[in-house]
Tab-separated table of C-alpha atoms in Angstrom:
chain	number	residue	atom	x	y	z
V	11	UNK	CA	-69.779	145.635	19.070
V	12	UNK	CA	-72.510	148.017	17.354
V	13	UNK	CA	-70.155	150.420	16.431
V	14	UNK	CA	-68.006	147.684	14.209
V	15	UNK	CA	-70.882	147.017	12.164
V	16	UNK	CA	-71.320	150.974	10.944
V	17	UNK	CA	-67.184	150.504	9.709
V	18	UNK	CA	-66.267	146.825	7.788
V	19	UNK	CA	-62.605	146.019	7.605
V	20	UNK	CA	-60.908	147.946	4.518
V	21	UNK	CA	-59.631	144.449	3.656
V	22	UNK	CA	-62.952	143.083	2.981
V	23	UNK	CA	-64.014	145.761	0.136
V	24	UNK	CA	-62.892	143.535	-2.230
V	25	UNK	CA	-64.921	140.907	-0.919
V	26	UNK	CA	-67.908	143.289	-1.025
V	27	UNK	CA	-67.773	144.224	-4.485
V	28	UNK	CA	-67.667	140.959	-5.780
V	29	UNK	CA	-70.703	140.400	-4.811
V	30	UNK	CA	-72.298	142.463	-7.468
V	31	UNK	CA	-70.257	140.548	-9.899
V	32	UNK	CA	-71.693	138.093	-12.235
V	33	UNK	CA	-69.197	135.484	-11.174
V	34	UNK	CA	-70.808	135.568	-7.516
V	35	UNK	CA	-74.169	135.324	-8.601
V	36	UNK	CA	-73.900	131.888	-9.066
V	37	UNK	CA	-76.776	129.324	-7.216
V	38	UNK	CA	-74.336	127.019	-5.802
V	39	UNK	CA	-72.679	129.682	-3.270
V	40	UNK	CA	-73.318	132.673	-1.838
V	41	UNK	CA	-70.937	135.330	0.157
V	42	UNK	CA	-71.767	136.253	3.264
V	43	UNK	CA	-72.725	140.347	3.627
V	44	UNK	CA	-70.256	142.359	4.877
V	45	UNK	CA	-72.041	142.683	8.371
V	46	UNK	CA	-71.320	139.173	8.898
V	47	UNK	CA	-67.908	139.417	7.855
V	48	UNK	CA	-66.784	142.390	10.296
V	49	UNK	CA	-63.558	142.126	12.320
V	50	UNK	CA	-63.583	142.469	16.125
V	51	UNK	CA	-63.201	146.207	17.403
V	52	UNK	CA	-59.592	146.213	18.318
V	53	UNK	CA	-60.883	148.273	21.584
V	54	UNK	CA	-61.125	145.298	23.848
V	55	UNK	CA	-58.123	143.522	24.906
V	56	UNK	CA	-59.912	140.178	26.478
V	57	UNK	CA	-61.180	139.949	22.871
V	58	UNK	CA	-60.488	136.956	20.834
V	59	UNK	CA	-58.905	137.443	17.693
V	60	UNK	CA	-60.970	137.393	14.855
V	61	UNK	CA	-61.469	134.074	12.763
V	62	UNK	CA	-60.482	136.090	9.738
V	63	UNK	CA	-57.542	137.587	11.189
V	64	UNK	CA	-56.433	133.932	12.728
V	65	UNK	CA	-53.463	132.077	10.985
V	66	UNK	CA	-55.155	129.361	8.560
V	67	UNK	CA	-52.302	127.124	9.636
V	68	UNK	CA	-52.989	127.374	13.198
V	69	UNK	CA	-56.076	125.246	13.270
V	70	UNK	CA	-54.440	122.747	10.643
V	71	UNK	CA	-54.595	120.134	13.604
V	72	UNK	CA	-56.787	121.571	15.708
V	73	UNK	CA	-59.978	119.421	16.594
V	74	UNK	CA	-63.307	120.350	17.142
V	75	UNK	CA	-66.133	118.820	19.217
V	76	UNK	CA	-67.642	115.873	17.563
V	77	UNK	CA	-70.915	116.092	20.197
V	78	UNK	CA	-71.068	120.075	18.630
V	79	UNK	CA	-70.456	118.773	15.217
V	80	UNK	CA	-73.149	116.378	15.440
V	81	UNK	CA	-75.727	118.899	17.099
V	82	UNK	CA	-75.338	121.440	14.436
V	83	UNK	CA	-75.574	119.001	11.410
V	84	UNK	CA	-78.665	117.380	13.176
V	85	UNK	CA	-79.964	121.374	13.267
V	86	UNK	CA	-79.002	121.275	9.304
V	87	UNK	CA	-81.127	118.408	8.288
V	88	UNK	CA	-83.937	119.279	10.576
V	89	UNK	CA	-84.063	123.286	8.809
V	90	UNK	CA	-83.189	121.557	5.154
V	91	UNK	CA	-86.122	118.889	5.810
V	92	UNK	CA	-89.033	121.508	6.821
V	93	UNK	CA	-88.053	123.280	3.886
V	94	UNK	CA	-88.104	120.616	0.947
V	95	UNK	CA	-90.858	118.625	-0.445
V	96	UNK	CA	-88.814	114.933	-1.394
V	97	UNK	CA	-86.433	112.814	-0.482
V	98	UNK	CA	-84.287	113.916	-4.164
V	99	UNK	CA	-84.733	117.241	-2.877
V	100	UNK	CA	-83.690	117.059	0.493
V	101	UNK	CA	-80.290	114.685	-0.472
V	102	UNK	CA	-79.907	117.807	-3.266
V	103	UNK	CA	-79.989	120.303	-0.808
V	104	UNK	CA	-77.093	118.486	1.383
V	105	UNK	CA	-75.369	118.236	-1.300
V	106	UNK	CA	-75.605	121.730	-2.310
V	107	UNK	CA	-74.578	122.758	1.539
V	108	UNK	CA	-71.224	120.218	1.152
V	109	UNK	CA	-70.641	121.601	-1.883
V	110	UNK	CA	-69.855	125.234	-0.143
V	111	UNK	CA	-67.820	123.141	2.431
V	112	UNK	CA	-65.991	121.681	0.015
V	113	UNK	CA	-64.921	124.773	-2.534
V	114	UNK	CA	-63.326	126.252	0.807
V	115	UNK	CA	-61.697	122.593	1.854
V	116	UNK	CA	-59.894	122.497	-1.343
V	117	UNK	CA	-58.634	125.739	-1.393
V	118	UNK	CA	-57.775	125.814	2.194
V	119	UNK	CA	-55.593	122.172	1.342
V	120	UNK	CA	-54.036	124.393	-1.679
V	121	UNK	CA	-52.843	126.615	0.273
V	122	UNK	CA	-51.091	124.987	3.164
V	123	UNK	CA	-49.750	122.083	0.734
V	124	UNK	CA	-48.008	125.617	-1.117
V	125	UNK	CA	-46.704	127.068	2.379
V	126	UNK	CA	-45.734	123.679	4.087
V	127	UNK	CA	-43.676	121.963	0.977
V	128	UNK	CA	-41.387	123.260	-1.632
V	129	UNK	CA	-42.551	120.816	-4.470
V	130	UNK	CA	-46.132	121.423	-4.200
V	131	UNK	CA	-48.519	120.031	-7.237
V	132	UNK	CA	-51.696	120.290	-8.239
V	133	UNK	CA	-53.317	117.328	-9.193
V	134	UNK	CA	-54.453	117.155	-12.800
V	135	UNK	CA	-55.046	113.348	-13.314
V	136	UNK	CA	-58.108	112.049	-12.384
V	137	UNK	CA	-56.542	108.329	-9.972
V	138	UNK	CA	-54.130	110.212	-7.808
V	139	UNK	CA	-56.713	113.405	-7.746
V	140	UNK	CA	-58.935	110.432	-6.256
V	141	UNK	CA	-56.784	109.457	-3.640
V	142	UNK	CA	-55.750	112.468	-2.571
V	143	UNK	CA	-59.601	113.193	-1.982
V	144	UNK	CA	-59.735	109.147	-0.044
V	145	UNK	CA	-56.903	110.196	1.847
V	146	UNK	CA	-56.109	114.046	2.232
V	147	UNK	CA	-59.736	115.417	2.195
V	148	UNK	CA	-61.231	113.002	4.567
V	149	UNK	CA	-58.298	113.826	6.852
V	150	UNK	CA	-58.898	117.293	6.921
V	151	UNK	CA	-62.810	116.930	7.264
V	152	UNK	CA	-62.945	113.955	9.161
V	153	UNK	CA	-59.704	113.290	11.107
V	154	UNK	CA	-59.223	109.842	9.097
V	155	UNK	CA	-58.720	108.379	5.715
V	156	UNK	CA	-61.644	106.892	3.713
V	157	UNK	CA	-62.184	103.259	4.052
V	158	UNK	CA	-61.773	102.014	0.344
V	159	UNK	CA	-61.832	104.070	-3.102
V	160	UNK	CA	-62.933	101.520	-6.044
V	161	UNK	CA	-63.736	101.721	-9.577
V	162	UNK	CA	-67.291	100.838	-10.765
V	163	UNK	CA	-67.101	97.127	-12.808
V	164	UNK	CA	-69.570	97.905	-14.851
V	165	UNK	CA	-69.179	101.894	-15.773
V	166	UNK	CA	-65.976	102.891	-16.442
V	167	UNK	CA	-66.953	106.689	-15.458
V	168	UNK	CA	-67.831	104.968	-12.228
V	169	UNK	CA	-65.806	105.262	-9.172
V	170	UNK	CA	-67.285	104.655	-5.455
V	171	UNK	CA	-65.231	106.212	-2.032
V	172	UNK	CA	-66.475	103.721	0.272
V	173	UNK	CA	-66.846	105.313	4.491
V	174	UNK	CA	-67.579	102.450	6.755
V	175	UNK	CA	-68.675	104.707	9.504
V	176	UNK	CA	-69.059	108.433	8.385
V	177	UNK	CA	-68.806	111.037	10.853
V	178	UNK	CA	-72.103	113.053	9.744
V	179	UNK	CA	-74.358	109.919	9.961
V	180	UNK	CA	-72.791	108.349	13.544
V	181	UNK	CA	-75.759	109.521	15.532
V	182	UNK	CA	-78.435	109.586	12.980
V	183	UNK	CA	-81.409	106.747	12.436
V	184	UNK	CA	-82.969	107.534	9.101
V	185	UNK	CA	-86.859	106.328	10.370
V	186	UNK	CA	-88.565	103.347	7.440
V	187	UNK	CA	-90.290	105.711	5.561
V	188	UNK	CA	-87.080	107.514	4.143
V	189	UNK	CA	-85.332	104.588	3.816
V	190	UNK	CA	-83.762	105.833	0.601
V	191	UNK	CA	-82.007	109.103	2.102
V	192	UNK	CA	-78.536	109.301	3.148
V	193	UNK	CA	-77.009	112.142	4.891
V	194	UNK	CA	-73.935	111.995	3.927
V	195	UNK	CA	-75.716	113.576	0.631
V	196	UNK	CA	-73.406	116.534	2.594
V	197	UNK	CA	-70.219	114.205	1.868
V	198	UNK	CA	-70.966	113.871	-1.593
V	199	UNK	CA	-71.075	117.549	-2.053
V	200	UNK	CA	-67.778	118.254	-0.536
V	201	UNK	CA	-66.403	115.604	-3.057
V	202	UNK	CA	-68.005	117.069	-5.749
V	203	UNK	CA	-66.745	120.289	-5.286
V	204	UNK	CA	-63.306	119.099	-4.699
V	205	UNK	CA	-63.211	117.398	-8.234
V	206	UNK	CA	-65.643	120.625	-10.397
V	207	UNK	CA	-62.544	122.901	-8.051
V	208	UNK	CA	-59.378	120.023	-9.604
V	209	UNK	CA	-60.888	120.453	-13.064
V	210	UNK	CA	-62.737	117.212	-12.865
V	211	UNK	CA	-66.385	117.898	-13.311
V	212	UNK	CA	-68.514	114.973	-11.695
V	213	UNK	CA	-72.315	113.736	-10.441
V	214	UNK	CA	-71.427	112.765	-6.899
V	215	UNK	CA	-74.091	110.544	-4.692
V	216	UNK	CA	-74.145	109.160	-1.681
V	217	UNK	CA	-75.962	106.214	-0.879
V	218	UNK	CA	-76.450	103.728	2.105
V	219	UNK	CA	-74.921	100.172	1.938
V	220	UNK	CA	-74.382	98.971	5.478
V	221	UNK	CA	-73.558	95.405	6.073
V	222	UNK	CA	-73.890	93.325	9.134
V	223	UNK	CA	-71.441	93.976	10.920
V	224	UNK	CA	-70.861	97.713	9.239
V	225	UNK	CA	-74.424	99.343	9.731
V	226	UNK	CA	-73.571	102.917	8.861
V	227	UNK	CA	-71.605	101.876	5.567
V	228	UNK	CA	-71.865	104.355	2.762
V	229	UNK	CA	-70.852	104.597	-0.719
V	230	UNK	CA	-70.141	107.728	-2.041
V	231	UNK	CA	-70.876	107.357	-5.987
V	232	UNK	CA	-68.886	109.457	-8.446
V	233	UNK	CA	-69.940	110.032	-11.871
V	234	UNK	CA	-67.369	111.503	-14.509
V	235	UNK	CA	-68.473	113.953	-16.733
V	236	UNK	CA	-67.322	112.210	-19.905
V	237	UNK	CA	-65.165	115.373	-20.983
V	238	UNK	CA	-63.174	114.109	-17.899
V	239	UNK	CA	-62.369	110.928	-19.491
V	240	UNK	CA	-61.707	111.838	-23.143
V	241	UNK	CA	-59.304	114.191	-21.692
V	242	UNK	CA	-57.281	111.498	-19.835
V	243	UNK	CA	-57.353	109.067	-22.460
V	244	UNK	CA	-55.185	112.021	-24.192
V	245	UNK	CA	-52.963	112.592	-21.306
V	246	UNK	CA	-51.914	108.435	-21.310
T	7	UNK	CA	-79.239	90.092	39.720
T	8	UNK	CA	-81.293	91.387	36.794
T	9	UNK	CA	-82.517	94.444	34.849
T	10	UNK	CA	-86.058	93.493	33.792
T	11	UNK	CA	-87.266	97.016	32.504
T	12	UNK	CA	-86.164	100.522	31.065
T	13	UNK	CA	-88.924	103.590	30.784
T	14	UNK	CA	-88.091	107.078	29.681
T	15	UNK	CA	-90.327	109.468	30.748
T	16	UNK	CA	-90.601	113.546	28.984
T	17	UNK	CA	-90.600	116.346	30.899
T	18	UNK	CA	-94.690	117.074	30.846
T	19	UNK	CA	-94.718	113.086	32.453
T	20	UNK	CA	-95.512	111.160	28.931
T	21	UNK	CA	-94.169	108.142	28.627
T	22	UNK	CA	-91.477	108.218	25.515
T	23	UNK	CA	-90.069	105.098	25.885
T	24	UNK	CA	-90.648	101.461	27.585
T	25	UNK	CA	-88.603	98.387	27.278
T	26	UNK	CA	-88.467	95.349	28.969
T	27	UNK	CA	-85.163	92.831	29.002
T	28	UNK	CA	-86.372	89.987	30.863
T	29	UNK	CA	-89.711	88.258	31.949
T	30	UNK	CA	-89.169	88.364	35.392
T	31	UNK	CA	-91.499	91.320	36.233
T	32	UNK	CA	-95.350	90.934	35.231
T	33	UNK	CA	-96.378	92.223	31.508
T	34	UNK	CA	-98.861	95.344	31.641
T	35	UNK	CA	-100.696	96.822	28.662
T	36	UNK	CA	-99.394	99.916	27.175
T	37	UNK	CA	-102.080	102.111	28.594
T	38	UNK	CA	-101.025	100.729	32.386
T	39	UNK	CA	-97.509	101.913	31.885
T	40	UNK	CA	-98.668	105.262	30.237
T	41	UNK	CA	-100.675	105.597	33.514
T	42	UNK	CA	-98.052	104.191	35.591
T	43	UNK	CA	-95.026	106.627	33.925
T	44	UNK	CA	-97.622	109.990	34.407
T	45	UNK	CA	-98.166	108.756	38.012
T	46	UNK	CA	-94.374	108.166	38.739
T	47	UNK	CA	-93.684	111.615	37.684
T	48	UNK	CA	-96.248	113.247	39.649
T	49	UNK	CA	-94.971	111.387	42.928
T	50	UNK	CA	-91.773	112.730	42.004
T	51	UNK	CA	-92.926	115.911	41.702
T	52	UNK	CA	-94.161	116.099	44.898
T	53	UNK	CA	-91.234	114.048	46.636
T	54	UNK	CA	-88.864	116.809	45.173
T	55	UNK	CA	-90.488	119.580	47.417
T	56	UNK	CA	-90.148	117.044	50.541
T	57	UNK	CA	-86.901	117.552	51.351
T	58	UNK	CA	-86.518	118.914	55.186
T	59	UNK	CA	-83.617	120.824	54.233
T	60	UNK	CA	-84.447	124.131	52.266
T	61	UNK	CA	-83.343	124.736	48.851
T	62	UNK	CA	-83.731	122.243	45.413
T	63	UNK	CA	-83.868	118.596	45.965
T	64	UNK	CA	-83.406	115.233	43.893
T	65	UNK	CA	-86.383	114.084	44.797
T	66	UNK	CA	-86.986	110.055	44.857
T	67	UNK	CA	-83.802	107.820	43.594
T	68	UNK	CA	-84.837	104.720	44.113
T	69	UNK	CA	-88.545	103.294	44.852
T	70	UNK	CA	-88.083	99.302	46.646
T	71	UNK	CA	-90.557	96.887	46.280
T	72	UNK	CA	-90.182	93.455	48.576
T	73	UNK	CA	-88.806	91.945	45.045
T	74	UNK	CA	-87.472	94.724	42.764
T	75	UNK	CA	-86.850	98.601	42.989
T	76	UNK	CA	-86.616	101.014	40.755
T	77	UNK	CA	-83.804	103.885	40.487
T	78	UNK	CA	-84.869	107.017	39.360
T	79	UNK	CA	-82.559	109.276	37.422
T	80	UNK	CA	-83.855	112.851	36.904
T	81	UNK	CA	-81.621	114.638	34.391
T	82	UNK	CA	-81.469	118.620	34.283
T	83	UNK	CA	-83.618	119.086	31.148
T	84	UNK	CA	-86.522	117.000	33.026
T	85	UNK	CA	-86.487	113.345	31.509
T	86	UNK	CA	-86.235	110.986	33.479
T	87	UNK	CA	-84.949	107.586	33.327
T	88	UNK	CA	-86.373	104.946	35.542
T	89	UNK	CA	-84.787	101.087	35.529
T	90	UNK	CA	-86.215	98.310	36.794
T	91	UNK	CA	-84.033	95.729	38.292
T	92	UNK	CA	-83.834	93.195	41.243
T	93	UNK	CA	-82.936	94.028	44.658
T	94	UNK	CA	-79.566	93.189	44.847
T	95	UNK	CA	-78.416	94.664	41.159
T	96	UNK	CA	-75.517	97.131	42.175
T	97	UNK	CA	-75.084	98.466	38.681
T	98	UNK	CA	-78.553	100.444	38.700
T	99	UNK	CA	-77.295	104.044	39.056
T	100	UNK	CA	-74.107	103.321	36.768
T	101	UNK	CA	-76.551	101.900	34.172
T	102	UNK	CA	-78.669	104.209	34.179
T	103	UNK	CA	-75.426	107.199	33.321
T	104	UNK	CA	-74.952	105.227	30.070
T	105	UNK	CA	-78.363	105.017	29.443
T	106	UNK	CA	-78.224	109.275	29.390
T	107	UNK	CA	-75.097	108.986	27.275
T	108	UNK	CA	-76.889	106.460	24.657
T	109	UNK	CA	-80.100	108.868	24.846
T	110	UNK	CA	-77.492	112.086	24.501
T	111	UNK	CA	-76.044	110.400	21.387
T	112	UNK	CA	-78.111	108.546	19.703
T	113	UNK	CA	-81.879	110.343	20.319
T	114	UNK	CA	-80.982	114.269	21.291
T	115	UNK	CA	-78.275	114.209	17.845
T	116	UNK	CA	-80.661	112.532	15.887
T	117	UNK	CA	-82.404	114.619	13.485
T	118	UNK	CA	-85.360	113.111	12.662
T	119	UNK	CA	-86.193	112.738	16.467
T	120	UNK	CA	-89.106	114.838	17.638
T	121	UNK	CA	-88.353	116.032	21.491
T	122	UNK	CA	-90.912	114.993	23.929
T	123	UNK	CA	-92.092	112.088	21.280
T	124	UNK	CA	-91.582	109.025	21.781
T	125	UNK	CA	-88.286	107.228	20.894
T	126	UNK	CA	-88.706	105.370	17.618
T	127	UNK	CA	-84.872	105.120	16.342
T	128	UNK	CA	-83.103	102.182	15.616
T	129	UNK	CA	-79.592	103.812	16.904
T	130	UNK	CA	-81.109	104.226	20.599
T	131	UNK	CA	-82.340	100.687	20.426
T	132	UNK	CA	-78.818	99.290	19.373
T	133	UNK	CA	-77.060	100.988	21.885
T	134	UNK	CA	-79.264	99.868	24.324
T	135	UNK	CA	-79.553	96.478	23.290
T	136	UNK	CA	-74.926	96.304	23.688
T	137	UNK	CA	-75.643	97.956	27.065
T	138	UNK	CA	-78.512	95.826	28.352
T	139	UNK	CA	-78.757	92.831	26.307
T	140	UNK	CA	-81.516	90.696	27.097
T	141	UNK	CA	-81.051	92.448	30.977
T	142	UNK	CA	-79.061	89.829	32.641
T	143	UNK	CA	-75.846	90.943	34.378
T	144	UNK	CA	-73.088	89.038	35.536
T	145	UNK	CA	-72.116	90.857	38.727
């Protein structure tokens, strides 16, 4: 494997040089280096194929371990939490993480909704762009649809995807003294890069609301830029 | 046919966590069952290298008293999981499997659990409370 580090893919120069661009520079993402991004050396024949060189349709309904899953995000917040000094920063940091999820779940959902149907749209109004994130992202992230998507009585930028047990925060007890913190902070970020990616710029939270018989509950709270909704006040 | 007790000992012999379910065994102060959980794992210890046949060995299962026993379940990282139930519960060894899974879940996944500490989350003590309840079973 060595000797595939010394020669990257020629396919992934142009992923190389844009990272000297100003576009890349950007705090919310970053690209991995090239050494990360090498291809397997062809050489072995027991090899598995490369992740890059896979079919992105192929794992479309492919499932992965939930135990895993849980492991690796318990790993996240336990590296994110020695590393931050609040609560506020440690929810903006999840969100920050979900937020690189999410720019590659939305593009990844482009493209197979352009290769799989003929009349494929992109979704420029801000209600169904909101259901297709209740229904379509969660199903691609989580395996199931959202529990509820409802609009805020009192602020009419307000709108609040409602999870009644979210995947990320099934195994985790938040201890008393950071009783404010929700993890799905991570979930929020994946929305919110999902609407900045549809042209809908948005604050997304996340915050707990369990119920009796619904302990894990959580509201994920989305703000609207108020561009957003001058915009679709013109497109009634 | 009762469970009266759950303990949850680390691998250096601390005692992480100690429940009881009903108030048929005597109550001991917290510093007796520390003592009690370090001794229990020392025994075991040495009950492990007992074995007349050569190579690794469970060491104890089950400990019987004249009115309860305890079954012992050693798992491969080192905890251990000890219940405490009457003589004639048949769901000791089967319990204590879902125990691990509930620990697997809702302790080892949980991220702000420190390993070796003791068990302070409110997931564990949920799943254990649907398992257990209040330690009487209807078998």
């Amino acid at each position: 494997m060595s000797s595939a580090y010394a020669h990257p893919h020629p396919r992934l120069s142009s992923v190389t040089s844009a990272a000297s661009s100003p576009t890349a520079s950007s705090s919310r993402f970053s690209l991995p280096s090239a050494a990360t991004l090498v291809t397997a050396s062809k050489s072995g024949a027991g090899q598995r194929p490369n992740i890059y060189d896979r079919n992105l349709n192929k794992t479309r309904i492919a499932e992965v371990s939930g135990s895993a899953f849980s492991f690796l995000f318990s790993e996240v917040v336990q590296y994110t939490q020695k590393r931050v000094s609040g609560i506020n920063d440690l929810e903006r940091r999840l969100n920050t993480l979900g937020y690189r999820v999410g720019i590659r779940v939305l593009e990844l959902m482009i493209w197979r909704a352009e290769s799989s149907s003929k009349a494929s749209k992109r979704e420029i109004r801000l209600l169904p762009a909101l259901m297709s994130i209740h229904t379509h992202v969660w199903r691609a992230v989580f395996g199931r649809p959202a529990d509820a998507l409802e609009k805020s009585v009192e602020n009419a930028d307000e709108y609040m995807i409602i999870d009644n047990d979210p995947l990320v925060e099934r195994h985790i007890s938040v201890p008393k003294d950071l009783s404010q913190l929700s993890c799905s902070s991570f979930t929020a970020g994946i929305v919110e890069a999902v609407l900045d990616g549809l042209g809908l710029p948005a604050r997304v939270t996340a915050h707990s609301t369990p119920t009796a018989q619904l302990p894990n509950r959580t509201t994920i709270l989305i703000k609207l830029e108020k561009s957003v909704l001058e915009r679709e006040e013109l497109l009634k | 046919m009762a469970i009266f007790g759950l303990w949850v000992i680390n691998k250096a012999g601390g005692l992480v966590y100690q429940r009881n379910f009903t108030d048929g065994l005597a109550q001991l102060t917290s510093n007796e069952y520390l003592v009690l959980a370090g001794t229990l794992h020392g025994i075991h210890a040495i009950t492990s290298r007992l074995s007349p046949i050569p190579g690794p060995s469970s060491g104890a299962q089950v400990i019987e008293g004249e009115t309860f026993k305890m079954t012992i379940l050693l798992t491969a990282t080192g905890t251990k999981f000890v219940l405490l139930t009457s003589l004639a519960e048949p769901s000791a060894d089967v319990m204590l499997q879902k125990v691990y899974d509930a620990y697997a879940d809702a302790v080892m996944k949980n991220p702000f659990h420190t390993p070796e500490m003791p068990i302070r989350s409110d997931g564990f003590e949920q799943r254990i409370t649907s398992l257990i309840g209040d330690g009487r079973t209807t078998s």
